[in-house]
Amino acid sequence: MTIISRMLLLWLLPAILLGSETEARASQGLHVQLPHGGWLIGRHRTTHNGRHMRAFMGVPYALPPLGELRFRPPIAQPGWQGERLAVKDAPICMQRDPFRRDMLIEGSEDCLYLNVYTPDPVPAKLLPVMVWFHGGGWQCGSGISSFYGPDFLLDHNIVLVSANFRLGPLGFLSTETLDCPGNNGLKDQLQVLRWIRDNVAAFGGDPESVTVFGESAGGASVTYHMLSEQSRGLLHRGIAQSGTYYNPWAQPAHKNVAAARAEKLTKLVDCHEAGDNWAAKLQCLRSKPADQIVATLYDMFLWDFDPMIPFPPVIEPEHDGAFLTVLPREAPAPHGQQLPLMLGVTSEEGLLKTAALLNLPQLMAEFKSGFGQLLPVVLNYDHHGEETQQQITQHIESFYFKAGHNYDKSNHQNLTDLISDGWFVAGVDEYLQMRLADKQPSVAATYVYLFDHKGAASFSEIFKGERNEFYGACHAEELQYLFPIGRELFVSAVPTRQDLQLRELMLRLWVNFASSGDPNPVPGNLPSWLPATSYPVDYARLGTKLDLDKDSEDSVDLLRMEAALLQPRVDFWRQLKAHLPAQQRTHKHSEL
């Protein structure tokens, strides 16, 4: 054998061995045959606590929405022959993330994939399924990123499914006509639920025990699926974290708003010459690069990154396959009334906005000087007449800013409470009013929480708050106790003893609820989490803001039952709606 031959053999040998080793390690448990006949080959992983699990990653649930399929509902993946490797995440859906305040466009238009995680080995009895729909305002984020990994949840006996769905204009553009009715991102989620119904039993999951949970826009998505008749029977429990369809940013766009934004998009990418011919304009839009379409998102904002969600869900014209044809406030009692629900907020949701205001001086200066003109845009009441807008602003100022606009880093609670309430708390409260107003026996149990914890790290850092400064329990704060987000976002933060205890508590609460519709029982001497049966609501306060020394033997209850969730503040918003002029108060499309 020549020197060159020996060198070539030495170079090839590791690859040869790796190939045979990979073949050998694809154990029988990592081969799953789906009902259509094709096979998936997954990978072995371990949880945070070292438990074995199976991961099937990058599984297509719909055809790639490319070319002629752009701006159309998803088409189910018909299947494949033979084996398909499912060992790594698929690309995220193409997006531009305004919360990062940068110009980056990332992801792929070919993104309709999901991940399935199961214990290894899978118990003989079918396991409850938890389906995660991510937040990000239906414009950014990904369900199958490592942020939302299975490392914590798969220490428990569940099957976890997480998925991508189309975002921004690619997912929610609507002409308000049958040319492009809209809501394709929600229809992607619907297709995920149909895929689970048809396939999850092959992974050891129970298609008759599906809990959909999500945060922010993901939480609002949960309530939309509890409303849409298209989703009836596909989910059996819901967990809506910091979002419902009554939140102003989540409500369907007012008539003609979605079409006007679609028209603006056509002008931005030179597809507007066809006049009123939407079919021709959409054909032009389908010919444009996807990143050119996504780039227009920032042109839809009126100030800073407001209105927060330029492409929200819409009311569709009646047609086969429509997801939403009636305004939520005008709809009959939703089928979700019959499903157990867990619902809650964090104590300082508004830091999503105010963290940047407090730390970007120019932004704060603009906000203070233009308060009367900007607040209606920020809080989504700029659709009212100018006089009504002024009245609403005056009521808000008299309630939240009795001492004037003197807020800063050390004095921001009222400002943060205002954004918390206007964006999140009032909408969640209205959903609770609707749900609990129906006292029929068919209304299932409702468990309400307030996440109120000071951890080693805070999401306010992500939204431009300073590190090492605690402003409160920010929007999305609870996610780091359900998913291994801190591993990537908060690499320098060391969890406190209370953090670790709260994580174990919340995981058990969420998994218990997904298993039975009841978060109890939880080991230990904690009080029971009682369901809310009337309004005002009983709720569980989760976490603590007490600073306990790590070596201290003192303990604090991390679940405490309380009554009347943020009642003086939600009462203000109820009264504010009542004070609107009669013709606008009866306009059920109004956010206020």
Coordinates of C-alpha atoms in Angstrom, one line a residue:
M1 CA 0.0 0.0 0.0
T2 CA 1.4 3.4 -1.0
I3 CA 1.9 6.2 1.5
I4 CA -1.0 8.1 -0.3
S5 CA -3.3 5.1 0.0
R6 CA -2.5 4.7 3.7
M7 CA -3.1 8.5 4.3
L8 CA -6.4 8.3 2.4
L9 CA -7.5 5.3 4.5
L10 CA -6.6 7.0 7.7
W11 CA -8.6 10.1 6.5
L12 CA -11.7 8.0 5.6
L13 CA -11.6 5.6 8.5
P14 CA -13.2 8.0 11.1
A15 CA -16.0 8.8 8.6
I16 CA -16.5 5.1 7.9
L17 CA -16.6 4.3 11.6
L18 CA -18.9 7.2 12.3
G19 CA -21.3 6.0 9.6
S20 CA -21.5 2.5 11.0
E21 CA -21.7 3.8 14.6
T22 CA -24.6 6.1 13.7
E23 CA -26.4 3.2 12.0
A24 CA -25.8 1.0 15.1
R25 CA -27.1 3.7 17.5
A26 CA -30.4 4.2 15.8
S27 CA -32.0 1.8 18.2
Q28 CA -35.4 0.3 17.6
G29 CA -37.1 2.8 20.0
L30 CA -35.9 5.7 17.8
H31 CA -37.7 4.3 14.7
V32 CA -41.4 5.3 14.5
Q33 CA -43.7 4.4 11.7
L34 CA -46.4 7.0 11.0
P35 CA -49.9 6.0 9.8
H36 CA -49.1 7.0 6.2
G37 CA -46.4 4.3 6.2
G38 CA -43.2 6.3 6.3
W39 CA -40.7 6.1 9.1
L40 CA -39.0 8.7 11.3
I41 CA -35.6 8.1 12.9
G42 CA -35.2 10.3 16.0
R43 CA -32.3 10.9 18.4
H44 CA -31.6 10.2 22.0
R45 CA -31.3 13.1 24.5
T46 CA -31.3 13.5 28.2
T47 CA -33.3 15.9 30.4
H48 CA -31.9 18.4 32.8
N49 CA -32.1 15.7 35.5
G50 CA -30.5 13.1 33.3
R51 CA -33.7 11.2 32.3
H52 CA -33.6 9.5 28.9
M53 CA -35.9 10.9 26.2
R54 CA -36.5 10.5 22.5
A55 CA -36.5 13.6 20.2
F56 CA -38.0 13.7 16.7
M57 CA -37.0 17.0 15.3
G58 CA -37.9 18.9 12.1
V59 CA -40.9 16.8 11.2
P60 CA -42.9 18.4 8.4
Y61 CA -46.6 18.8 9.1
A62 CA -47.5 20.7 6.0
L63 CA -46.1 21.4 2.5
P64 CA -43.6 24.2 2.3
P65 CA -45.7 27.4 1.7
L66 CA -43.6 28.6 -1.2
G67 CA -44.5 30.0 -4.6
E68 CA -48.2 29.6 -5.3
L69 CA -48.7 28.4 -1.7
R70 CA -47.6 31.7 -0.2
F71 CA -50.5 33.6 1.4
R72 CA -52.6 30.4 1.3
P73 CA -53.8 28.0 4.0
P74 CA -51.4 25.1 4.8
I75 CA -51.7 21.9 2.9
A76 CA -51.2 18.8 5.0
Q77 CA -47.9 16.9 4.4
P78 CA -49.0 13.8 2.5
G79 CA -46.2 11.6 3.9
W80 CA -43.2 9.9 2.4
Q81 CA -41.9 6.4 1.7
G82 CA -39.1 4.8 3.6
E83 CA -37.1 6.5 6.4
R84 CA -36.7 10.2 7.2
L85 CA -34.0 11.4 9.6
A86 CA -35.5 13.7 12.3
V87 CA -32.5 14.6 14.4
K88 CA -32.1 18.4 14.2
D89 CA -34.3 21.5 14.3
A90 CA -35.8 22.9 11.1
P91 CA -35.2 26.6 10.3
I92 CA -37.3 29.2 12.1
C93 CA -40.0 31.0 10.1
M94 CA -38.8 34.1 8.4
Q95 CA -39.1 37.1 10.6
R96 CA -38.0 40.5 11.8
D97 CA -38.0 40.8 15.6
P98 CA -39.0 44.4 16.7
F99 CA -38.4 43.5 20.4
R100 CA -34.7 43.2 19.7
R101 CA -34.7 46.6 18.1
D102 CA -32.4 45.6 15.2
M103 CA -32.7 45.3 11.5
L104 CA -31.9 41.6 11.2
I105 CA -34.2 39.4 9.0
E106 CA -33.7 35.7 9.7
G107 CA -35.3 32.3 9.1
S108 CA -36.8 30.6 6.1
E109 CA -40.1 30.6 4.3
D110 CA -39.9 26.8 4.3
C111 CA -40.6 26.4 8.0
L112 CA -43.7 24.4 8.7
Y113 CA -42.2 21.8 11.0
L114 CA -42.7 20.5 14.5
N115 CA -40.7 18.6 17.2
V116 CA -42.0 15.7 19.2
Y117 CA -40.3 14.7 22.5
T118 CA -41.2 11.6 24.6
P119 CA -39.7 9.7 27.6
D120 CA -37.5 6.8 26.7
P121 CA -38.7 4.2 27.1
V122 CA -42.3 5.3 26.6
P123 CA -44.7 3.8 29.2
A124 CA -47.3 1.3 27.8
K125 CA -50.1 3.6 28.6
L126 CA -50.6 6.5 26.2
L127 CA -49.3 9.8 27.7
P128 CA -51.0 13.2 27.9
V129 CA -49.8 15.6 25.1
M130 CA -48.7 19.2 25.7
V131 CA -48.6 21.4 22.6
W132 CA -46.6 24.6 22.8
F133 CA -47.4 27.7 20.7
H134 CA -44.8 30.4 21.2
G135 CA -45.2 34.1 21.7
G136 CA -43.7 37.0 19.8
G137 CA -46.7 38.9 18.7
W138 CA -47.3 36.5 15.7
Q139 CA -44.4 38.3 14.1
C140 CA -41.2 36.7 15.7
G141 CA -40.1 33.7 17.7
S142 CA -40.0 29.9 17.0
G143 CA -41.6 26.9 18.7
I144 CA -38.7 24.6 17.8
S145 CA -35.8 26.7 18.9
S146 CA -33.6 25.6 21.8
F147 CA -35.3 28.3 23.9
Y148 CA -38.3 26.0 24.2
G149 CA -36.5 22.7 24.6
P150 CA -37.9 19.7 26.5
D151 CA -35.1 19.7 29.2
F152 CA -37.5 20.4 32.1
L153 CA -40.9 19.2 31.1
L154 CA -39.7 15.8 29.9
D155 CA -38.7 14.9 33.5
H156 CA -42.4 14.2 33.7
N157 CA -44.5 11.6 31.8
I158 CA -45.9 13.6 28.9
V159 CA -45.4 13.9 25.2
L160 CA -44.3 17.5 24.2
V161 CA -45.0 18.9 20.8
S162 CA -43.7 22.3 19.7
A163 CA -44.2 23.8 16.3
N164 CA -43.4 26.7 14.0
F165 CA -46.2 28.7 12.3
R166 CA -46.0 31.5 9.7
L167 CA -45.5 35.0 11.1
G168 CA -45.9 38.6 10.2
P169 CA -47.1 39.4 6.7
L170 CA -46.3 35.9 5.5
G171 CA -48.6 34.4 8.1
F172 CA -51.3 37.1 8.7
L173 CA -51.6 39.2 5.5
S174 CA -55.3 39.7 4.6
T175 CA -57.0 41.4 1.8
E176 CA -60.3 40.9 3.6
T177 CA -61.5 39.2 0.5
L178 CA -61.5 35.6 -0.7
D179 CA -58.3 36.3 -2.6
C180 CA -56.4 36.1 0.7
P181 CA -58.8 35.9 3.7
G182 CA -56.0 35.8 6.2
N183 CA -55.2 34.0 9.5
N184 CA -52.8 31.6 7.8
G185 CA -50.6 31.5 10.9
L186 CA -53.5 30.3 13.0
K187 CA -54.5 27.8 10.3
D188 CA -50.9 26.5 10.5
Q189 CA -51.5 25.9 14.2
L190 CA -54.8 24.2 13.4
Q191 CA -52.9 21.9 11.0
V192 CA -50.5 21.1 13.8
L193 CA -53.5 20.0 16.0
R194 CA -54.8 17.9 13.1
W195 CA -51.4 16.3 12.7
I196 CA -51.3 15.4 16.4
R197 CA -54.8 13.9 16.2
D198 CA -53.7 11.7 13.3
N199 CA -50.1 10.8 14.4
V200 CA -49.3 11.3 18.0
A201 CA -50.4 7.8 19.1
A202 CA -47.4 6.5 17.1
F203 CA -45.1 8.3 19.6
G204 CA -47.0 7.1 22.7
G205 CA -49.2 10.2 23.0
D206 CA -52.9 10.2 23.7
P207 CA -54.8 12.1 21.0
E208 CA -57.8 12.3 23.4
S209 CA -55.7 14.2 26.0
V210 CA -54.2 17.2 24.3
T211 CA -53.4 20.4 26.2
V212 CA -52.5 23.5 24.2
F213 CA -50.4 26.0 26.1
G214 CA -48.8 29.2 25.0
E215 CA -47.6 32.6 26.1
S216 CA -48.5 36.1 24.9
A217 CA -49.6 35.7 21.3
G218 CA -49.3 32.0 22.0
G219 CA -51.7 32.4 24.9
A220 CA -54.1 34.4 22.7
S221 CA -53.8 31.6 20.1
V222 CA -55.0 29.1 22.8
T223 CA -58.2 31.1 23.3
Y224 CA -58.8 31.4 19.6
H225 CA -58.6 27.7 19.3
M226 CA -61.1 27.5 22.2
L227 CA -63.4 29.7 20.1
S228 CA -63.0 28.5 16.5
E229 CA -65.3 25.7 15.5
Q230 CA -62.5 24.4 13.3
S231 CA -60.5 23.4 16.4
R232 CA -63.4 21.8 18.2
G233 CA -62.4 18.3 19.5
L234 CA -58.7 18.8 18.7
L235 CA -57.8 20.1 22.2
H236 CA -59.1 19.1 25.6
R237 CA -57.5 21.7 27.9
G238 CA -55.9 25.1 27.5
I239 CA -53.2 27.1 29.3
A240 CA -53.2 30.8 28.3
Q241 CA -50.2 32.7 29.7
S242 CA -50.4 36.5 29.4
G243 CA -52.8 36.6 26.5
T244 CA -56.4 36.2 25.3
Y245 CA -58.2 37.3 22.2
Y246 CA -59.6 40.2 24.2
N247 CA -56.2 41.8 24.6
P248 CA -56.1 44.9 22.3
W249 CA -53.1 43.7 20.3
A250 CA -54.8 40.3 19.8
Q251 CA -58.2 41.4 18.7
P252 CA -59.2 41.1 15.0
A253 CA -58.1 44.2 13.0
H254 CA -60.9 46.7 12.4
K255 CA -62.7 46.5 9.0
N256 CA -60.6 47.8 6.2
V257 CA -57.4 48.1 8.4
A258 CA -56.0 44.8 7.2
A259 CA -56.7 45.5 3.6
A260 CA -55.1 49.0 3.9
R261 CA -52.0 47.4 5.3
A262 CA -52.0 44.9 2.6
E263 CA -52.3 47.7 0.0
K264 CA -49.4 49.6 1.7
L265 CA -47.3 46.4 1.5
T266 CA -48.0 46.2 -2.3
K267 CA -46.8 49.7 -2.7
L268 CA -43.6 49.1 -0.7
V269 CA -42.6 46.2 -2.9
D270 CA -43.9 47.7 -6.2
C271 CA -46.9 45.4 -6.6
H272 CA -49.6 48.0 -6.6
E273 CA -50.1 48.8 -10.3
A274 CA -52.9 46.4 -10.7
G275 CA -55.4 48.8 -9.0
D276 CA -58.2 46.9 -7.3
N277 CA -57.3 43.6 -8.7
W278 CA -56.1 41.7 -5.6
A279 CA -55.5 38.5 -7.5
A280 CA -52.9 40.2 -9.7
K281 CA -51.3 42.0 -6.8
L282 CA -51.0 38.8 -4.8
Q283 CA -49.5 37.1 -7.8
C284 CA -46.9 39.9 -7.9
L285 CA -46.3 39.5 -4.2
R286 CA -45.7 35.8 -4.7
S287 CA -42.9 36.6 -7.1
K288 CA -41.0 38.8 -4.6
P289 CA -38.3 37.4 -2.4
A290 CA -39.7 36.5 1.0
D291 CA -37.2 38.8 2.9
Q292 CA -38.5 41.8 0.9
I293 CA -42.0 41.0 2.1
V294 CA -40.9 40.6 5.7
A295 CA -38.8 43.8 5.6
T296 CA -42.0 45.8 5.3
L297 CA -43.0 45.0 8.8
Y298 CA -41.2 48.0 10.2
D299 CA -42.9 50.4 7.8
M300 CA -46.3 49.5 9.5
F301 CA -45.3 51.1 12.8
L302 CA -46.5 54.6 13.6
W303 CA -44.2 55.3 16.5
D304 CA -41.3 53.3 17.9
F305 CA -42.7 49.7 17.4
D306 CA -46.3 50.6 17.8
P307 CA -49.0 49.5 17.1
M308 CA -47.4 46.4 18.7
I309 CA -48.8 43.9 16.1
P310 CA -49.4 45.3 12.6
F311 CA -50.7 42.0 11.3
P312 CA -53.1 40.5 13.9
P313 CA -55.9 38.0 13.2
V314 CA -58.8 39.1 11.1
I315 CA -62.5 38.4 10.6
E316 CA -62.7 36.4 7.4
P317 CA -65.5 36.4 4.8
E318 CA -67.5 33.2 5.0
H319 CA -66.0 30.3 3.1
D320 CA -65.0 26.7 3.6
G321 CA -61.9 26.5 5.8
A322 CA -62.4 29.9 7.5
F323 CA -60.9 30.0 11.0
L324 CA -62.7 33.1 12.3
T325 CA -65.8 34.7 10.8
V326 CA -67.4 36.4 13.8
L327 CA -65.9 38.9 16.3
P328 CA -65.1 37.2 19.6
R329 CA -67.5 39.6 21.5
E330 CA -70.3 38.8 19.1
A331 CA -69.7 35.0 19.0
P332 CA -72.0 32.6 20.9
A333 CA -70.6 30.8 23.9
P334 CA -67.4 29.2 22.6
H335 CA -66.8 25.4 22.8
G336 CA -63.8 26.2 25.0
Q337 CA -66.2 26.9 27.9
Q338 CA -66.4 23.2 28.2
L339 CA -62.6 22.7 28.5
P340 CA -60.6 23.2 31.7
L341 CA -58.5 26.4 31.5
M342 CA -55.4 27.8 33.3
L343 CA -55.0 31.5 32.8
G344 CA -52.7 34.2 34.3
V345 CA -50.4 37.2 34.0
T346 CA -47.1 38.4 35.5
S347 CA -47.2 41.2 37.9
E348 CA -45.2 43.7 35.7
E349 CA -46.2 42.7 32.2
G350 CA -45.7 46.2 31.0
L351 CA -41.9 46.1 31.3
L352 CA -42.1 44.7 27.8
K353 CA -42.5 48.3 26.8
T354 CA -41.3 50.4 29.8
A355 CA -37.9 48.7 30.1
A356 CA -36.9 50.4 26.9
L357 CA -38.6 53.7 27.9
L358 CA -36.7 53.8 31.2
N359 CA -33.3 53.0 29.6
L360 CA -33.4 54.8 26.2
P361 CA -33.5 58.6 27.1
Q362 CA -34.5 59.8 23.6
L363 CA -37.4 57.4 23.5
M364 CA -38.6 58.5 26.9
A365 CA -38.4 62.1 25.9
E366 CA -40.5 61.5 22.8
F367 CA -43.0 59.6 24.9
K368 CA -43.4 62.3 27.5
S369 CA -43.6 65.2 25.1
G370 CA -46.1 63.5 22.8
F371 CA -48.0 61.6 25.5
G372 CA -51.5 62.7 24.3
Q373 CA -50.8 61.8 20.7
L374 CA -48.8 58.6 21.3
L375 CA -50.7 56.8 24.1
P376 CA -53.7 56.1 21.8
V377 CA -51.3 54.4 19.3
V378 CA -49.5 52.5 22.1
L379 CA -52.7 51.3 23.7
N380 CA -54.6 50.7 20.5
Y381 CA -57.5 53.2 21.0
D382 CA -56.5 55.5 18.1
H383 CA -59.4 54.2 16.0
H384 CA -61.8 56.3 18.1
G385 CA -62.6 59.9 17.2
E386 CA -60.2 62.6 18.4
E387 CA -62.5 63.8 21.2
T388 CA -63.0 60.3 22.5
Q389 CA -59.3 59.6 22.4
Q390 CA -58.7 62.8 24.5
Q391 CA -61.3 61.7 27.1
I392 CA -59.8 58.2 27.4
T393 CA -56.3 59.8 27.9
Q394 CA -57.6 62.2 30.5
H395 CA -59.2 59.3 32.5
I396 CA -55.9 57.3 32.3
E397 CA -53.8 60.3 33.4
S398 CA -56.1 61.0 36.4
F399 CA -55.9 57.3 37.5
Y400 CA -52.3 56.4 36.9
F401 CA -50.5 59.8 37.1
K402 CA -52.1 61.8 39.9
A403 CA -48.6 63.2 40.7
G404 CA -47.8 64.0 37.1
H405 CA -45.5 62.5 34.6
N406 CA -42.5 62.2 36.9
Y407 CA -41.6 58.5 36.2
D408 CA -38.1 57.3 35.9
K409 CA -36.1 54.2 36.8
S410 CA -36.8 54.5 40.5
N411 CA -40.4 55.6 40.1
H412 CA -41.9 53.6 37.2
Q413 CA -44.5 51.4 38.8
N414 CA -47.5 53.5 37.7
L415 CA -46.2 53.7 34.1
T416 CA -45.5 50.0 34.1
D417 CA -48.9 49.2 35.6
L418 CA -50.5 51.3 32.9
I419 CA -48.9 49.3 30.1
S420 CA -49.5 46.1 32.0
D421 CA -53.2 46.8 32.3
G422 CA -53.7 48.3 28.9
W423 CA -51.9 45.5 27.0
F424 CA -52.5 42.5 29.2
V425 CA -54.4 42.6 32.5
A426 CA -57.6 44.2 31.3
G427 CA -58.0 41.7 28.4
V428 CA -57.3 38.7 30.6
D429 CA -59.8 40.1 33.1
E430 CA -62.5 40.5 30.4
Y431 CA -61.9 36.9 29.3
L432 CA -62.4 35.8 32.9
Q433 CA -65.6 37.9 33.1
M434 CA -66.9 36.2 30.0
R435 CA -66.0 32.7 31.1
L436 CA -67.3 33.0 34.7
A437 CA -70.5 34.9 33.7
D438 CA -71.8 31.6 32.3
K439 CA -72.6 29.7 35.4
Q440 CA -74.0 26.6 33.6
P441 CA -72.6 23.3 34.7
S442 CA -70.9 22.9 31.3
V443 CA -68.4 25.6 32.1
A444 CA -65.2 23.7 33.1
A445 CA -62.8 24.5 35.9
T446 CA -60.8 27.8 35.6
Y447 CA -57.5 28.2 37.4
V448 CA -56.1 31.7 37.6
Y449 CA -52.6 32.8 38.6
L450 CA -50.4 35.9 39.1
F451 CA -46.7 35.2 38.6
D452 CA -45.0 37.5 41.0
H453 CA -41.4 36.4 41.5
K454 CA -37.9 38.0 41.7
G455 CA -35.5 35.6 40.1
A456 CA -31.8 35.6 39.4
A457 CA -32.5 37.0 35.9
S458 CA -35.3 38.9 34.3
F459 CA -36.7 39.2 30.8
S460 CA -36.6 43.0 31.3
E461 CA -32.9 42.6 30.3
I462 CA -34.0 41.3 26.9
F463 CA -36.3 44.3 26.4
K464 CA -33.5 46.8 26.9
G465 CA -33.6 47.0 30.7
E466 CA -30.2 47.2 32.4
R467 CA -28.6 44.1 33.8
N468 CA -28.4 43.8 37.6
E469 CA -31.5 46.0 38.0
F470 CA -34.8 44.5 39.0
Y471 CA -37.9 46.3 37.8
G472 CA -40.4 43.6 38.4
A473 CA -41.8 40.3 37.1
C474 CA -41.6 41.2 33.4
H475 CA -43.7 39.8 30.5
A476 CA -42.5 36.3 29.6
E477 CA -40.7 36.0 33.0
E478 CA -42.4 32.7 33.9
L479 CA -41.1 30.9 30.7
Q480 CA -37.6 30.3 32.2
Y481 CA -39.2 28.1 34.9
L482 CA -40.9 25.9 32.2
F483 CA -38.1 25.8 29.6
P484 CA -34.3 26.0 29.6
I485 CA -34.3 29.6 28.2
G486 CA -31.9 30.8 30.9
R487 CA -29.2 28.6 29.5
E488 CA -28.8 30.8 26.5
L489 CA -30.3 34.2 27.5
F490 CA -29.0 34.5 31.1
V491 CA -25.6 32.7 31.1
S492 CA -24.2 34.7 34.0
A493 CA -27.2 34.2 36.3
V494 CA -27.1 31.6 39.1
P495 CA -30.6 30.4 40.1
T496 CA -31.5 31.0 43.7
R497 CA -32.9 28.3 45.9
Q498 CA -36.3 29.9 45.5
D499 CA -35.9 29.8 41.7
L500 CA -35.2 26.1 41.7
Q501 CA -38.1 25.4 44.1
L502 CA -40.4 27.5 41.9
R503 CA -39.3 25.7 38.8
E504 CA -40.2 22.3 40.3
L505 CA -43.5 23.6 41.6
M506 CA -44.6 25.2 38.3
L507 CA -43.6 22.1 36.2
R508 CA -45.7 19.9 38.5
L509 CA -48.6 22.3 38.3
W510 CA -48.5 22.6 34.5
V511 CA -48.0 18.9 34.0
N512 CA -50.7 17.9 36.5
F513 CA -53.2 20.2 34.8
A514 CA -52.3 18.8 31.4
S515 CA -52.8 15.3 32.8
S516 CA -56.1 15.8 34.6
G517 CA -57.4 19.3 34.2
D518 CA -56.5 20.0 37.8
P519 CA -53.0 21.3 38.8
N520 CA -53.4 19.7 42.3
P521 CA -52.1 17.6 44.0
V522 CA -48.5 18.9 44.4
P523 CA -46.3 17.2 47.0
G524 CA -45.5 19.3 50.0
N525 CA -47.5 21.4 52.4
L526 CA -48.6 24.0 49.9
P527 CA -52.3 25.2 49.9
S528 CA -54.5 23.8 47.2
W529 CA -54.9 25.8 44.1
L530 CA -58.6 26.4 44.1
P531 CA -60.5 27.1 40.8
A532 CA -62.2 30.4 40.3
T533 CA -65.9 29.9 40.4
S534 CA -67.2 33.5 40.4
Y535 CA -66.2 37.0 39.7
P536 CA -64.1 38.6 41.3
V537 CA -61.7 35.7 40.9
D538 CA -59.8 33.6 43.4
Y539 CA -56.2 33.1 42.2
A540 CA -52.8 31.7 43.1
R541 CA -49.9 34.0 43.5
L542 CA -46.8 32.2 42.3
G543 CA -43.3 33.0 43.5
T544 CA -41.9 35.6 45.9
K545 CA -40.0 38.9 45.6
L546 CA -38.4 38.5 49.1
D547 CA -34.6 38.6 49.0
L548 CA -33.6 35.5 51.0
D549 CA -30.0 34.7 51.6
K550 CA -28.9 31.6 49.8
D551 CA -27.8 30.1 53.1
S552 CA -30.9 31.1 55.0
E553 CA -33.1 28.4 56.4
D554 CA -36.1 30.7 56.1
S555 CA -38.8 29.5 53.7
V556 CA -41.7 31.2 52.0
D557 CA -44.8 29.8 50.4
L558 CA -44.4 29.9 46.6
L559 CA -48.1 29.4 46.1
R560 CA -50.6 31.5 48.0
M561 CA -54.3 31.7 47.4
E562 CA -55.7 35.3 47.2
A563 CA -58.9 37.0 46.0
A564 CA -59.8 39.7 43.5
L565 CA -57.0 39.8 41.0
L566 CA -55.7 43.4 40.7
Q567 CA -59.3 44.5 41.2
P568 CA -59.0 48.3 41.6
R569 CA -57.1 48.4 38.3
V570 CA -59.4 46.1 36.3
D571 CA -62.4 48.0 37.8
F572 CA -60.9 51.2 36.3
W573 CA -60.8 49.7 32.8
R574 CA -64.4 48.4 33.1
Q575 CA -65.5 51.8 34.1
L576 CA -63.5 53.4 31.3
K577 CA -65.4 51.3 28.7
A578 CA -68.7 52.3 30.4
H579 CA -67.8 56.0 30.0
L580 CA -67.3 55.8 26.2
P581 CA -69.9 57.6 24.1
A582 CA -72.9 55.3 23.6
Q583 CA -72.4 54.8 19.9
Q584 CA -68.8 53.7 20.5
R585 CA -69.5 51.7 23.6
T586 CA -71.9 49.5 21.6
H587 CA -69.4 49.0 18.8
K588 CA -68.3 45.6 19.8
H589 CA -65.2 45.7 17.7
S590 CA -63.7 48.4 20.0
E591 CA -60.6 47.5 22.0
L592 CA -61.9 49.6 24.9

